[in-house]
């Protein structure tokens, strides 16, 4: 029995919601670890560079969210309809779409590092550090996006444990490499970004291993085969249609942060560094609520596909719970 067939709705929400909340916080933990170790350099310009670069990292991940979150919702609905063939095609399409856009982001990002650094509010003191950070983030963009997307797609395929383990692997390796690259090797912001990208490389490798492992076990939902994935036009449209609104949450947060950073930057790197640390702490409550909403979305999709009636008690419970918990988090914040 999968988590979507769990009779205890509260238990199903916790099993889906908590890992998704952890995945959302993982991005913040990655960047907070970068800031923490970069602060050991006692150089506010480097701390400011990490702060200024954070919205770009979030935007990269939000692109993955279009196909990760959108694909997750569509896969869950198709599984509810017991349509395993189309759910497999959706998983394949989402995988290759994420990878394609990851390569595009890498190419465009590497070509436009300096203009992007200027656009996000750098000054002469922190410009070079910001460029160093962005270069390694753009190089790792395909892995950052695949890892982020798979965290969503795995949950829709009821691979909750695997999705969570991938997040943990990336975080642990990132923190370890942060210390190695910044403290003994003195790489500063470049080391922090490299550690972040390598953390995502490791989690992506784990997810791909899980895909092939599940394939050997007879799970036909997860597949990275290119065959058939380009013929799923209707599925692709549904994925993008659902995924864009989900991604806009993170995009709007990032754009507002870029605007704020640009205004704060006129007061110098010291102020940007202080603001960045405070802003990251304030995001914890927000990302918890976003993670919960993203986590239970596949449950909505599965219930809709199995029994398309939004007035059924389990869905009403999910809807009320998804509203109350974010409100409690924000109230506590």
Short mmCIF file of C-alpha atoms in Angstrom, two decimals:
data_model
loop_
_atom_site.label_atom_id
_atom_site.label_comp_id
_atom_site.label_asym_id
_atom_site.label_seq_id
_atom_site.Cartn_x
_atom_site.Cartn_y
_atom_site.Cartn_z
CA UNK A 1 0.00 0.00 0.00
CA UNK A 2 1.37 3.40 -1.01
CA UNK A 3 1.18 6.54 1.10
CA UNK A 4 -1.64 7.80 -1.15
CA UNK A 5 -3.80 4.82 -0.14
CA UNK A 6 -3.21 5.44 3.56
CA UNK A 7 -6.57 5.40 5.38
CA UNK A 8 -5.29 7.71 8.13
CA UNK A 9 -5.29 11.06 6.31
CA UNK A 10 -3.36 12.85 9.05
CA UNK A 11 -0.60 10.25 8.84
CA UNK A 12 -0.50 10.55 5.04
CA UNK A 13 -0.15 14.32 5.29
CA UNK A 14 2.73 14.01 7.75
CA UNK A 15 4.49 11.39 5.62
CA UNK A 16 4.25 13.64 2.57
CA UNK A 17 4.43 17.07 4.16
CA UNK A 18 7.41 16.72 6.50
CA UNK A 19 9.90 15.52 3.83
CA UNK A 20 8.70 18.28 1.49
CA UNK A 21 9.21 20.88 4.21
CA UNK A 22 12.70 19.47 4.77
CA UNK A 23 13.41 19.71 1.02
CA UNK A 24 12.36 23.37 0.99
CA UNK A 25 14.53 24.12 3.99
CA UNK A 26 17.43 22.28 2.34
CA UNK A 27 17.96 25.20 -0.03
CA UNK A 28 18.13 27.57 2.90
CA UNK A 29 20.37 25.22 4.84
CA UNK A 30 22.75 25.00 1.86
CA UNK A 31 23.00 28.76 1.66
CA UNK A 32 23.08 29.30 5.42
CA UNK A 33 25.99 26.86 5.67
CA UNK A 34 27.75 28.80 2.92
CA UNK A 35 27.22 32.06 4.79
CA UNK A 36 28.32 30.54 8.09
CA UNK A 37 31.63 29.24 6.76
CA UNK A 38 32.28 32.28 4.57
CA UNK A 39 31.85 34.43 7.69
CA UNK A 40 34.96 32.74 9.08
CA UNK A 41 36.96 34.75 6.55
CA UNK A 42 35.97 37.90 8.52
CA UNK A 43 35.38 39.57 5.16
CA UNK A 44 31.95 41.26 4.87
CA UNK A 45 32.39 41.59 1.10
CA UNK A 46 32.38 37.80 0.74
CA UNK A 47 29.37 37.42 3.05
CA UNK A 48 27.56 40.06 1.01
CA UNK A 49 28.40 38.16 -2.19
CA UNK A 50 26.67 35.03 -0.87
CA UNK A 51 23.65 37.11 0.17
CA UNK A 52 23.40 38.77 -3.23
CA UNK A 53 23.71 35.43 -5.05
CA UNK A 54 21.01 33.62 -3.06
CA UNK A 55 18.07 34.83 -5.21
CA UNK A 56 19.78 33.50 -8.35
CA UNK A 57 20.12 30.06 -6.75
CA UNK A 58 16.44 30.15 -5.80
CA UNK A 59 15.40 31.18 -9.31
CA UNK A 60 17.41 28.28 -10.78
CA UNK A 61 15.60 25.92 -8.44
CA UNK A 62 12.24 27.47 -9.28
CA UNK A 63 12.78 26.57 -12.96
CA UNK A 64 13.21 22.96 -11.85
CA UNK A 65 10.03 23.37 -9.79
CA UNK A 66 8.03 23.97 -12.98
CA UNK A 67 8.69 20.41 -14.09
CA UNK A 68 9.29 18.87 -10.66
CA UNK A 69 6.20 20.20 -8.93
CA UNK A 70 4.10 20.18 -12.10
CA UNK A 71 5.19 16.65 -12.95
CA UNK A 72 4.61 15.50 -9.39
CA UNK A 73 1.00 16.67 -9.45
CA UNK A 74 0.28 15.12 -12.85
CA UNK A 75 1.95 11.81 -11.95
CA UNK A 76 -0.06 11.53 -8.72
CA UNK A 77 -3.34 12.19 -10.58
CA UNK A 78 -2.47 9.60 -13.24
CA UNK A 79 -1.61 7.03 -10.59
CA UNK A 80 -4.97 7.76 -8.96
CA UNK A 81 -6.54 6.92 -12.32
CA UNK A 82 -4.36 3.78 -12.43
CA UNK A 83 -2.78 5.08 -15.64
CA UNK A 84 0.77 3.85 -15.12
CA UNK A 85 1.85 4.25 -18.74
CA UNK A 86 1.18 8.01 -18.83
CA UNK A 87 2.65 8.47 -15.36
CA UNK A 88 5.88 6.90 -16.64
CA UNK A 89 5.88 9.20 -19.67
CA UNK A 90 5.35 12.19 -17.38
CA UNK A 91 8.31 11.18 -15.22
CA UNK A 92 10.46 10.81 -18.34
CA UNK A 93 9.36 14.13 -19.81
CA UNK A 94 9.96 15.98 -16.52
CA UNK A 95 13.44 14.50 -16.19
CA UNK A 96 14.56 15.49 -19.67
CA UNK A 97 12.91 18.90 -19.48
CA UNK A 98 14.76 19.67 -16.25
CA UNK A 99 18.06 18.50 -17.71
CA UNK A 100 17.54 20.52 -20.91
CA UNK A 101 16.77 23.72 -19.06
CA UNK A 102 19.66 23.02 -16.68
CA UNK A 103 22.09 23.00 -19.61
CA UNK A 104 20.52 26.19 -20.99
CA UNK A 105 20.91 27.92 -17.62
CA UNK A 106 24.56 26.83 -17.45
CA UNK A 107 25.38 28.17 -20.92
CA UNK A 108 23.51 31.47 -20.53
CA UNK A 109 24.71 31.93 -16.97
CA UNK A 110 28.38 31.44 -17.81
CA UNK A 111 28.08 33.87 -20.72
CA UNK A 112 26.31 36.54 -18.65
CA UNK A 113 27.94 36.25 -15.22
CA UNK A 114 29.08 39.88 -15.06
CA UNK A 115 25.78 41.46 -16.21
CA UNK A 116 23.85 39.27 -13.79
CA UNK A 117 26.17 40.23 -10.94
CA UNK A 118 25.63 43.91 -11.74
CA UNK A 119 21.87 43.43 -11.95
CA UNK A 120 21.56 41.93 -8.48
CA UNK A 121 23.15 44.92 -6.76
CA UNK A 122 26.89 44.31 -6.46
CA UNK A 123 29.44 47.08 -5.99
CA UNK A 124 33.16 47.23 -6.71
CA UNK A 125 34.04 45.66 -3.36
CA UNK A 126 31.96 42.49 -3.68
CA UNK A 127 31.61 42.20 -7.48
CA UNK A 128 34.47 39.72 -8.01
CA UNK A 129 33.37 37.55 -5.07
CA UNK A 130 29.81 37.45 -6.41
CA UNK A 131 31.03 36.44 -9.87
CA UNK A 132 33.13 33.65 -8.32
CA UNK A 133 30.08 32.32 -6.49
CA UNK A 134 27.77 32.55 -9.49
CA UNK A 135 30.17 30.77 -11.86
CA UNK A 136 30.20 27.60 -9.77
CA UNK A 137 26.43 27.78 -9.23
CA UNK A 138 25.82 28.06 -12.97
CA UNK A 139 28.22 25.19 -13.66
CA UNK A 140 26.27 23.02 -11.25
CA UNK A 141 22.84 24.19 -12.49
CA UNK A 142 21.85 20.89 -14.23
CA UNK A 143 22.54 18.95 -11.01
CA UNK A 144 20.91 21.58 -8.80
CA UNK A 145 17.80 21.43 -10.93
CA UNK A 146 17.70 17.64 -11.28
CA UNK A 147 18.12 17.16 -7.55
CA UNK A 148 15.40 19.70 -6.75
CA UNK A 149 13.04 18.26 -9.37
CA UNK A 150 13.56 14.66 -8.32
CA UNK A 151 12.71 15.50 -4.71
CA UNK A 152 9.21 16.37 -5.96
CA UNK A 153 8.91 13.58 -8.54
CA UNK A 154 9.98 10.88 -6.10
CA UNK A 155 7.27 11.88 -3.63
CA UNK A 156 4.62 11.55 -6.34
CA UNK A 157 5.87 8.01 -6.99
CA UNK A 158 5.52 7.27 -3.24
CA UNK A 159 9.32 7.12 -2.81
CA UNK A 160 9.21 9.33 0.28
CA UNK A 161 12.24 7.85 2.04
CA UNK A 162 14.41 8.03 -1.06
CA UNK A 163 13.47 11.67 -1.64
CA UNK A 164 14.42 12.55 1.94
CA UNK A 165 17.70 10.61 1.88
CA UNK A 166 18.78 12.46 -1.25
CA UNK A 167 18.22 15.80 0.48
CA UNK A 168 20.20 14.67 3.54
CA UNK A 169 23.12 13.39 1.42
CA UNK A 170 23.41 16.72 -0.36
CA UNK A 171 23.28 18.75 2.83
CA UNK A 172 25.83 16.67 4.72
CA UNK A 173 28.32 16.71 1.84
CA UNK A 174 27.81 20.44 1.31
CA UNK A 175 28.59 21.26 4.93
CA UNK A 176 31.66 19.00 4.95
CA UNK A 177 33.00 20.48 1.72
CA UNK A 178 32.23 24.03 2.91
CA UNK A 179 34.62 23.49 5.79
CA UNK A 180 37.26 21.87 3.55
CA UNK A 181 37.20 24.45 0.77
CA UNK A 182 36.92 27.55 2.96
CA UNK A 183 38.83 26.84 6.18
CA UNK A 184 41.96 24.82 5.16
CA UNK A 185 42.00 25.74 1.47
CA UNK A 186 40.88 29.38 1.74
CA UNK A 187 38.71 29.39 -1.39
CA UNK A 188 36.13 31.80 0.08
CA UNK A 189 32.93 32.32 -1.89
CA UNK A 190 34.15 30.17 -4.78
CA UNK A 191 34.65 27.27 -2.34
CA UNK A 192 31.17 27.79 -0.87
CA UNK A 193 29.52 27.68 -4.30
CA UNK A 194 31.60 24.68 -5.37
CA UNK A 195 30.58 22.83 -2.19
CA UNK A 196 26.93 23.61 -2.89
CA UNK A 197 27.12 22.36 -6.48
CA UNK A 198 28.96 19.18 -5.48
CA UNK A 199 26.33 18.52 -2.81
CA UNK A 200 23.68 18.61 -5.50
CA UNK A 201 25.82 16.41 -7.76
CA UNK A 202 25.91 13.78 -5.00
CA UNK A 203 22.16 13.92 -4.37
CA UNK A 204 21.46 13.72 -8.12
CA UNK A 205 23.71 10.67 -8.37
CA UNK A 206 21.78 9.04 -5.53
CA UNK A 207 18.44 9.79 -7.17
CA UNK A 208 19.57 8.31 -10.49
CA UNK A 209 20.78 5.21 -8.66
CA UNK A 210 17.32 4.95 -7.06
CA UNK A 211 15.66 5.24 -10.49
CA UNK A 212 17.62 2.30 -11.89
CA UNK A 213 17.16 0.36 -8.65
CA UNK A 214 13.38 0.86 -8.80
CA UNK A 215 13.40 -0.17 -12.44
CA UNK A 216 15.04 -3.47 -11.51
CA UNK A 217 12.34 -3.96 -8.86
CA UNK A 218 9.62 -3.58 -11.47
CA UNK A 219 8.52 -0.02 -10.67
CA UNK A 220 7.54 1.29 -14.10
CA UNK A 221 6.63 4.79 -12.91
CA UNK A 222 10.22 6.01 -12.55
CA UNK A 223 12.19 6.00 -15.78
CA UNK A 224 14.78 8.20 -17.48
CA UNK A 225 14.36 6.68 -20.93
CA UNK A 226 14.12 9.25 -23.71
CA UNK A 227 11.87 6.94 -25.73
CA UNK A 228 8.30 8.23 -25.75
CA UNK A 229 9.01 11.25 -23.55
CA UNK A 230 8.99 13.61 -26.55
CA UNK A 231 5.60 12.36 -27.74
CA UNK A 232 3.68 13.35 -24.63
CA UNK A 233 2.44 16.78 -25.74
CA UNK A 234 -0.73 16.80 -23.65
CA UNK A 235 1.17 15.62 -20.58
CA UNK A 236 3.81 18.30 -21.12
CA UNK A 237 1.13 20.98 -21.31
CA UNK A 238 -0.44 19.84 -18.05
CA UNK A 239 2.94 19.74 -16.32
CA UNK A 240 3.83 23.29 -17.33
CA UNK A 241 0.33 24.60 -16.60
CA UNK A 242 0.49 23.31 -13.04
CA UNK A 243 4.20 23.92 -12.49
CA UNK A 244 4.42 27.61 -13.42
CA UNK A 245 2.13 28.86 -10.61
CA UNK A 246 4.10 26.74 -8.12
CA UNK A 247 7.41 28.13 -9.36
CA UNK A 248 6.16 31.72 -9.21
CA UNK A 249 6.09 31.55 -5.40
CA UNK A 250 9.86 31.19 -5.26
CA UNK A 251 10.45 33.52 -8.21
CA UNK A 252 8.50 36.34 -6.57
CA UNK A 253 10.37 35.84 -3.30
CA UNK A 254 13.65 36.01 -5.20
CA UNK A 255 12.72 39.07 -7.26
CA UNK A 256 11.60 40.97 -4.16
CA UNK A 257 14.86 39.98 -2.47
CA UNK A 258 16.90 41.26 -5.45
CA UNK A 259 15.07 44.58 -5.27
CA UNK A 260 15.70 44.85 -1.53
CA UNK A 261 19.35 43.88 -1.96
CA UNK A 262 19.78 46.58 -4.61
CA UNK A 263 18.50 49.24 -2.22
CA UNK A 264 20.45 47.93 0.76
CA UNK A 265 23.66 47.68 -1.31
CA UNK A 266 24.04 51.47 -1.41
CA UNK A 267 24.96 51.33 2.28
CA UNK A 268 27.88 48.95 1.66
CA UNK A 269 28.78 45.29 2.08
CA UNK A 270 28.56 45.35 5.88
CA UNK A 271 24.86 46.22 5.76
CA UNK A 272 24.16 43.73 2.94
CA UNK A 273 25.86 40.97 4.95
CA UNK A 274 23.81 41.75 8.08
CA UNK A 275 20.57 41.99 6.14
CA UNK A 276 21.28 38.71 4.34
CA UNK A 277 21.70 36.78 7.58
CA UNK A 278 18.47 38.23 9.02
CA UNK A 279 16.59 37.54 5.80
CA UNK A 280 17.63 33.88 5.72
CA UNK A 281 16.39 33.40 9.27
CA UNK A 282 13.05 35.01 8.39
CA UNK A 283 12.57 32.59 5.49
CA UNK A 284 12.40 29.50 7.70
CA UNK A 285 8.71 29.96 8.58
CA UNK A 286 7.78 30.91 5.01
CA UNK A 287 9.50 27.91 3.44
CA UNK A 288 7.90 25.55 5.96
CA UNK A 289 4.46 26.57 4.74
CA UNK A 290 5.54 26.39 1.07
CA UNK A 291 7.02 22.94 1.65
CA UNK A 292 3.83 21.66 3.27
CA UNK A 293 1.72 22.91 0.38
CA UNK A 294 4.04 21.29 -2.16
CA UNK A 295 4.23 18.06 -0.18
CA UNK A 296 0.52 17.38 0.01
CA UNK A 297 -0.18 18.43 -3.58
CA UNK A 298 0.39 14.86 -4.89
CA UNK A 299 -2.15 13.62 -2.34
CA UNK A 300 -4.73 16.02 -3.77
CA UNK A 301 -3.84 14.84 -7.27
CA UNK A 302 -4.11 11.15 -6.40
CA UNK A 303 -7.47 11.61 -4.68
CA UNK A 304 -8.75 13.67 -7.60
CA UNK A 305 -7.63 11.04 -10.11
CA UNK A 306 -9.11 8.16 -8.10
CA UNK A 307 -12.36 9.89 -7.12
CA UNK A 308 -12.77 13.32 -8.74
CA UNK A 309 -14.80 14.98 -6.03
CA UNK A 310 -13.16 17.82 -4.11
CA UNK A 311 -15.86 17.70 -1.41
CA UNK A 312 -14.82 14.33 -0.02
CA UNK A 313 -13.84 14.46 3.68
CA UNK A 314 -10.16 13.49 3.16
CA UNK A 315 -9.61 16.38 0.77
CA UNK A 316 -11.43 18.83 3.02
CA UNK A 317 -9.18 17.70 5.88
CA UNK A 318 -6.09 18.21 3.71
CA UNK A 319 -7.25 21.67 2.67
CA UNK A 320 -7.98 22.84 6.23
CA UNK A 321 -4.74 21.33 7.57
CA UNK A 322 -2.68 22.95 4.82
CA UNK A 323 -4.11 26.34 5.79
CA UNK A 324 -3.84 26.06 9.55
CA UNK A 325 -0.25 24.83 9.83
CA UNK A 326 1.29 27.65 7.74
CA UNK A 327 -0.72 30.16 9.77
CA UNK A 328 0.62 28.68 12.98
CA UNK A 329 4.18 28.78 11.63
CA UNK A 330 3.83 32.41 10.60
CA UNK A 331 2.21 33.33 13.92
CA UNK A 332 5.08 31.71 15.81
CA UNK A 333 7.55 33.56 13.58
#
